[in-house]
Amino acid sequence: MIAITRRLQSSPVRSLVLRINAVFPKGVLDAGVQFGLFFIAYNGYQVVRGITDSGTFPAFANARHVIDIENSLGAFFEPGFQQALIHHTPWLVDFADFMYLNSHFVITTGFLAWLYFMRNEHFYFVRNMFMIAMGIALVGYALFPTAPPRLFPGFGFTDTIATFTGVAQDSQTASLLVNKYAAVPSMHIAFSLMIAVPAAALARNAWVRTLWSAYPLLIFFVIVATGNHFWFDAVAGAAVACLAAVGARQLARLRPDVWSWRGDESTSEATI
């Protein structure tokens, strides 16, 4: 038995396992835990968001309240802005459609993967922000269901994604995972801030820092140009990101060596 154990310890399989394990900052187990947490949280968030669809009437009524608020402030600019883009710079509309369909998941996931592998000591703080933000968003969707601007053609809005790409955002096949009345808060804005601020803080190059600083503004342009959000929704999304950052900072007091923004790089234990 001892001889077999020694052979296994020196086998190519064990060597391969050790090499794979060394690729991850805190080992394969921790990487699996983080992936599992995000998988469960994001898919649970999508399902619950769909379930919290409170129906057409309150969603449209709340959207009209948002329009009234913006009108009262003299800031209901979205329809004119969108129509100007459609008629004068349609290529910008195409770009906005592409970004809306892809950036929310691809750029966010790409940054989180980079953060985990390259700046692991900061990853857990950002992870906790995302968990808190998604929880707050679900409460917002349940209490204040709001229809997006694209469902108000009478006010001059166009669903550019459906019109120019043929992608039906509200198809019946996606009804469980997509709540078309989940406009407030805008999680496109919340996610963009929760990756852009850490990325800008970690950037060592001024140009990279500038690009990340401009990213939330780009996403704001995208959500308005595509008719998926009012600026009011964006403000709510920014508020969610701020609350999530405060919450993550408070949560870091429980495990300051792991969950704080300035983590200890020498920490090698697997974390949860």
Short mmCIF file of C-alpha atoms in Angstrom, two decimals:
data_model
loop_
_atom_site.label_atom_id
_atom_site.label_comp_id
_atom_site.label_asym_id
_atom_site.label_seq_id
_atom_site.Cartn_x
_atom_site.Cartn_y
_atom_site.Cartn_z
CA MET A 1 0.00 0.00 0.00
CA ILE A 2 2.83 2.38 0.90
CA ALA A 3 4.59 1.61 -2.36
CA ILE A 4 1.40 2.30 -4.36
CA THR A 5 0.91 5.61 -2.54
CA ARG A 6 4.47 6.66 -3.29
CA ARG A 7 4.03 5.79 -6.97
CA LEU A 8 0.85 7.86 -7.13
CA GLN A 9 2.56 10.79 -5.44
CA SER A 10 5.27 10.75 -8.09
CA SER A 11 2.99 9.93 -11.01
CA PRO A 12 2.43 12.18 -14.06
CA VAL A 13 -1.21 12.55 -12.99
CA ARG A 14 -0.25 14.12 -9.69
CA SER A 15 2.24 16.36 -11.47
CA LEU A 16 -0.47 17.50 -13.87
CA VAL A 17 -2.89 18.18 -11.00
CA LEU A 18 -0.28 20.26 -9.20
CA ARG A 19 0.44 22.27 -12.35
CA ILE A 20 -3.24 22.97 -12.95
CA ASN A 21 -3.71 23.89 -9.31
CA ALA A 22 -0.79 26.32 -9.51
CA VAL A 23 -2.47 28.21 -12.37
CA PHE A 24 -5.13 29.53 -9.99
CA PRO A 25 -4.17 32.12 -7.36
CA LYS A 26 -5.70 30.12 -4.50
CA GLY A 27 -6.04 26.75 -6.15
CA VAL A 28 -8.67 24.95 -8.18
CA LEU A 29 -11.05 24.59 -5.23
CA ASP A 30 -11.31 28.33 -4.64
CA ALA A 31 -11.72 29.01 -8.36
CA GLY A 32 -14.53 26.47 -8.48
CA VAL A 33 -16.22 28.08 -5.48
CA GLN A 34 -16.08 31.55 -7.07
CA PHE A 35 -17.42 30.29 -10.39
CA GLY A 36 -20.18 28.42 -8.59
CA LEU A 37 -21.17 31.48 -6.56
CA PHE A 38 -21.44 33.68 -9.64
CA PHE A 39 -23.24 30.99 -11.62
CA ILE A 40 -25.84 30.45 -8.90
CA ALA A 41 -26.19 34.16 -8.09
CA TYR A 42 -26.51 35.34 -11.70
CA ASN A 43 -28.89 32.63 -12.84
CA GLY A 44 -30.89 32.90 -9.64
CA TYR A 45 -31.02 36.65 -10.20
CA GLN A 46 -32.32 36.14 -13.74
CA VAL A 47 -34.99 33.65 -12.67
CA VAL A 48 -36.18 35.71 -9.70
CA ARG A 49 -36.19 38.84 -11.87
CA GLY A 50 -38.51 37.10 -14.29
CA ILE A 51 -40.75 35.80 -11.50
CA THR A 52 -41.06 39.29 -9.98
CA ASP A 53 -42.74 40.54 -13.15
CA SER A 54 -45.68 42.37 -11.54
CA GLY A 55 -47.79 42.81 -14.68
CA THR A 56 -48.40 45.39 -17.33
CA PHE A 57 -50.48 48.03 -15.58
CA PRO A 58 -48.16 48.97 -12.68
CA ALA A 59 -45.10 48.78 -14.94
CA PHE A 60 -46.54 51.22 -17.47
CA ALA A 61 -47.95 53.45 -14.72
CA ASN A 62 -44.52 53.65 -13.05
CA ALA A 63 -42.86 54.40 -16.38
CA ARG A 64 -45.26 57.29 -16.90
CA HIS A 65 -44.34 58.54 -13.41
CA VAL A 66 -40.70 58.50 -14.51
CA ILE A 67 -41.61 60.46 -17.66
CA ASP A 68 -43.53 62.97 -15.53
CA ILE A 69 -40.54 63.39 -13.20
CA GLU A 70 -38.17 63.97 -16.11
CA ASN A 71 -40.64 66.38 -17.73
CA SER A 72 -41.03 68.33 -14.49
CA LEU A 73 -37.26 68.75 -14.40
CA GLY A 74 -37.14 69.79 -18.04
CA ALA A 75 -34.92 66.81 -18.76
CA PHE A 76 -37.06 64.47 -20.85
CA PHE A 77 -34.54 64.47 -23.69
CA GLU A 78 -34.42 60.77 -24.59
CA PRO A 79 -36.91 60.63 -27.52
CA GLY A 80 -35.36 63.57 -29.38
CA PHE A 81 -31.85 62.28 -28.71
CA GLN A 82 -32.68 58.80 -29.99
CA GLN A 83 -34.46 60.02 -33.12
CA ALA A 84 -31.57 62.36 -33.96
CA LEU A 85 -29.19 59.39 -33.81
CA ILE A 86 -31.46 57.21 -35.96
CA HIS A 87 -31.82 59.84 -38.68
CA HIS A 88 -28.29 61.32 -38.72
CA THR A 89 -25.88 58.70 -37.39
CA PRO A 90 -27.46 55.24 -37.83
CA TRP A 91 -24.04 53.63 -37.52
CA LEU A 92 -23.93 54.85 -33.92
CA VAL A 93 -27.27 53.16 -33.32
CA ASP A 94 -25.86 49.91 -34.73
CA PHE A 95 -22.88 50.27 -32.41
CA ALA A 96 -25.17 50.92 -29.43
CA ASP A 97 -27.27 47.85 -30.28
CA PHE A 98 -24.14 45.69 -30.46
CA MET A 99 -22.83 47.04 -27.15
CA TYR A 100 -26.17 46.58 -25.39
CA LEU A 101 -26.40 42.94 -26.45
CA ASN A 102 -22.78 42.06 -25.67
CA SER A 103 -20.98 44.41 -23.27
CA HIS A 104 -23.09 43.74 -20.18
CA PHE A 105 -21.99 40.10 -20.00
CA VAL A 106 -18.76 39.87 -21.99
CA ILE A 107 -16.87 42.88 -20.62
CA THR A 108 -18.10 42.31 -17.08
CA THR A 109 -17.15 38.64 -17.12
CA GLY A 110 -13.83 39.37 -18.79
CA PHE A 111 -12.90 41.95 -16.17
CA LEU A 112 -13.89 39.71 -13.26
CA ALA A 113 -11.79 36.86 -14.70
CA TRP A 114 -8.82 39.20 -15.14
CA LEU A 115 -9.27 40.52 -11.61
CA TYR A 116 -9.37 37.02 -10.16
CA PHE A 117 -6.18 35.89 -11.89
CA MET A 118 -4.15 39.11 -11.96
CA ARG A 119 -5.26 41.10 -8.89
CA ASN A 120 -6.72 38.36 -6.75
CA GLU A 121 -6.36 40.31 -3.50
CA HIS A 122 -9.00 42.76 -4.79
CA PHE A 123 -11.38 40.22 -6.32
CA TYR A 124 -13.39 39.31 -3.22
CA PHE A 125 -14.38 42.89 -2.46
CA VAL A 126 -15.72 43.32 -6.01
CA ARG A 127 -17.43 39.93 -5.86
CA ASN A 128 -19.26 40.97 -2.70
CA MET A 129 -20.33 44.22 -4.38
CA PHE A 130 -21.94 42.27 -7.21
CA MET A 131 -23.78 39.96 -4.82
CA ILE A 132 -25.16 42.89 -2.83
CA ALA A 133 -26.09 44.87 -5.95
CA MET A 134 -28.06 42.01 -7.49
CA GLY A 135 -29.97 41.57 -4.24
CA ILE A 136 -30.85 45.27 -4.09
CA ALA A 137 -31.91 45.23 -7.74
CA LEU A 138 -34.36 42.40 -7.17
CA VAL A 139 -36.03 44.40 -4.40
CA GLY A 140 -36.28 47.36 -6.78
CA TYR A 141 -37.83 45.26 -9.54
CA ALA A 142 -40.41 43.85 -7.13
CA LEU A 143 -41.36 47.20 -5.55
CA PHE A 144 -41.15 49.42 -8.62
CA PRO A 145 -41.70 47.44 -11.86
CA THR A 146 -41.10 49.82 -14.73
CA ALA A 147 -41.58 49.46 -18.47
CA PRO A 148 -38.61 50.58 -20.61
CA PRO A 149 -38.86 53.56 -23.00
CA ARG A 150 -38.88 51.28 -26.07
CA LEU A 151 -42.42 50.22 -25.15
CA PHE A 152 -43.65 53.81 -25.55
CA PRO A 153 -43.65 54.49 -29.31
CA GLY A 154 -46.31 57.15 -28.70
CA PHE A 155 -43.70 59.27 -26.95
CA GLY A 156 -41.32 58.95 -29.92
CA PHE A 157 -39.24 55.97 -28.78
CA THR A 158 -37.98 53.20 -31.07
CA ASP A 159 -36.92 49.71 -30.05
CA THR A 160 -33.71 49.91 -32.08
CA ILE A 161 -32.59 46.39 -31.24
CA ALA A 162 -35.80 44.86 -32.59
CA THR A 163 -35.95 47.28 -35.54
CA PHE A 164 -32.35 47.11 -36.74
CA THR A 165 -31.17 43.68 -35.57
CA GLY A 166 -34.38 41.64 -35.52
CA VAL A 167 -33.66 40.47 -31.97
CA ALA A 168 -36.90 40.25 -30.00
CA GLN A 169 -36.01 41.11 -26.42
CA ASP A 170 -39.45 40.16 -25.14
CA SER A 171 -39.96 36.82 -26.87
CA GLN A 172 -42.06 34.25 -25.06
CA THR A 173 -39.13 31.81 -24.97
CA ALA A 174 -37.18 34.28 -22.86
CA SER A 175 -40.05 35.34 -20.62
CA LEU A 176 -38.87 33.34 -17.59
CA LEU A 177 -35.36 34.75 -17.58
CA VAL A 178 -36.09 38.25 -18.88
CA ASN A 179 -38.43 40.65 -17.15
CA LYS A 180 -39.14 43.43 -19.62
CA TYR A 181 -40.45 45.53 -16.73
CA ALA A 182 -37.11 45.50 -14.89
CA ALA A 183 -35.92 48.94 -15.99
CA VAL A 184 -35.37 50.45 -12.54
CA PRO A 185 -32.59 50.24 -11.56
CA SER A 186 -30.44 49.94 -14.68
CA MET A 187 -28.00 47.16 -13.88
CA HIS A 188 -26.08 47.96 -17.06
CA ILE A 189 -25.05 51.16 -15.29
CA ALA A 190 -24.51 49.46 -11.92
CA PHE A 191 -22.31 46.74 -13.45
CA SER A 192 -20.35 49.27 -15.51
CA LEU A 193 -19.54 51.31 -12.40
CA MET A 194 -18.65 48.27 -10.32
CA ILE A 195 -16.01 47.23 -12.83
CA ALA A 196 -14.88 50.63 -14.12
CA VAL A 197 -14.07 52.17 -10.74
CA PRO A 198 -11.92 49.23 -9.54
CA ALA A 199 -10.32 48.93 -12.99
CA ALA A 200 -9.43 52.63 -13.09
CA ALA A 201 -8.05 52.43 -9.55
CA LEU A 202 -5.82 49.50 -10.52
CA ALA A 203 -4.73 50.83 -13.91
CA ARG A 204 -1.06 51.77 -14.16
CA ASN A 205 -1.40 53.54 -17.49
CA ALA A 206 -3.11 56.93 -17.75
CA TRP A 207 -4.79 56.04 -21.05
CA VAL A 208 -6.18 52.81 -19.65
CA ARG A 209 -7.43 54.70 -16.61
CA THR A 210 -9.13 57.24 -18.86
CA LEU A 211 -10.81 54.55 -20.97
CA TRP A 212 -12.19 52.79 -17.91
CA SER A 213 -13.37 56.10 -16.47
CA ALA A 214 -15.32 56.72 -19.67
CA TYR A 215 -16.87 53.25 -19.77
CA PRO A 216 -19.94 54.05 -17.59
CA LEU A 217 -20.62 57.09 -19.80
CA LEU A 218 -20.47 54.87 -22.87
CA ILE A 219 -22.95 52.46 -21.30
CA PHE A 220 -25.22 55.37 -20.43
CA PHE A 221 -25.17 56.39 -24.09
CA VAL A 222 -25.93 52.79 -25.09
CA ILE A 223 -28.95 52.28 -22.83
CA VAL A 224 -30.51 55.60 -23.87
CA ALA A 225 -29.75 55.25 -27.59
CA THR A 226 -31.34 51.78 -27.72
CA GLY A 227 -34.47 52.93 -25.87
CA ASN A 228 -33.94 50.47 -23.03
CA HIS A 229 -33.66 52.94 -20.15
CA PHE A 230 -34.53 56.46 -19.07
CA TRP A 231 -31.79 58.54 -17.46
CA PHE A 232 -33.77 58.11 -14.23
CA ASP A 233 -33.07 54.37 -14.42
CA ALA A 234 -29.36 55.10 -14.82
CA VAL A 235 -29.34 57.26 -11.69
CA ALA A 236 -31.04 54.43 -9.79
CA GLY A 237 -28.41 52.00 -11.13
CA ALA A 238 -25.60 54.29 -9.99
CA ALA A 239 -27.22 54.47 -6.55
CA VAL A 240 -27.30 50.66 -6.39
CA ALA A 241 -23.58 50.51 -7.23
CA CYS A 242 -22.81 53.03 -4.47
CA LEU A 243 -24.88 51.13 -1.92
CA ALA A 244 -23.19 47.89 -2.96
CA ALA A 245 -19.75 49.45 -2.45
CA VAL A 246 -20.74 50.67 1.02
CA GLY A 247 -22.20 47.25 1.82
CA ALA A 248 -19.05 45.45 0.64
CA ARG A 249 -16.93 47.75 2.77
CA GLN A 250 -19.02 46.96 5.83
CA LEU A 251 -18.94 43.26 5.01
CA ALA A 252 -15.14 43.41 4.78
CA ARG A 253 -15.01 44.00 8.52
CA LEU A 254 -15.97 40.36 9.00
CA ARG A 255 -12.90 39.12 7.08
CA PRO A 256 -10.59 42.10 6.54
CA ASP A 257 -7.69 39.89 5.43
CA VAL A 258 -9.72 38.55 2.48
CA TRP A 259 -12.77 40.71 1.76
CA SER A 260 -11.27 44.19 2.06
CA TRP A 261 -10.25 46.10 -1.06
CA ARG A 262 -6.61 46.16 -0.02
CA GLY A 263 -6.24 42.47 0.71
CA ASP A 264 -3.09 40.79 1.94
CA GLU A 265 -1.31 39.34 -1.09
CA SER A 266 0.39 36.76 1.10
CA THR A 267 -2.95 35.15 2.02
CA SER A 268 -2.88 31.69 0.49
CA GLU A 269 -5.83 29.92 2.14
CA ALA A 270 -8.86 28.94 0.09
CA THR A 271 -11.60 31.50 0.58
CA ILE A 272 -15.37 31.59 0.42
#
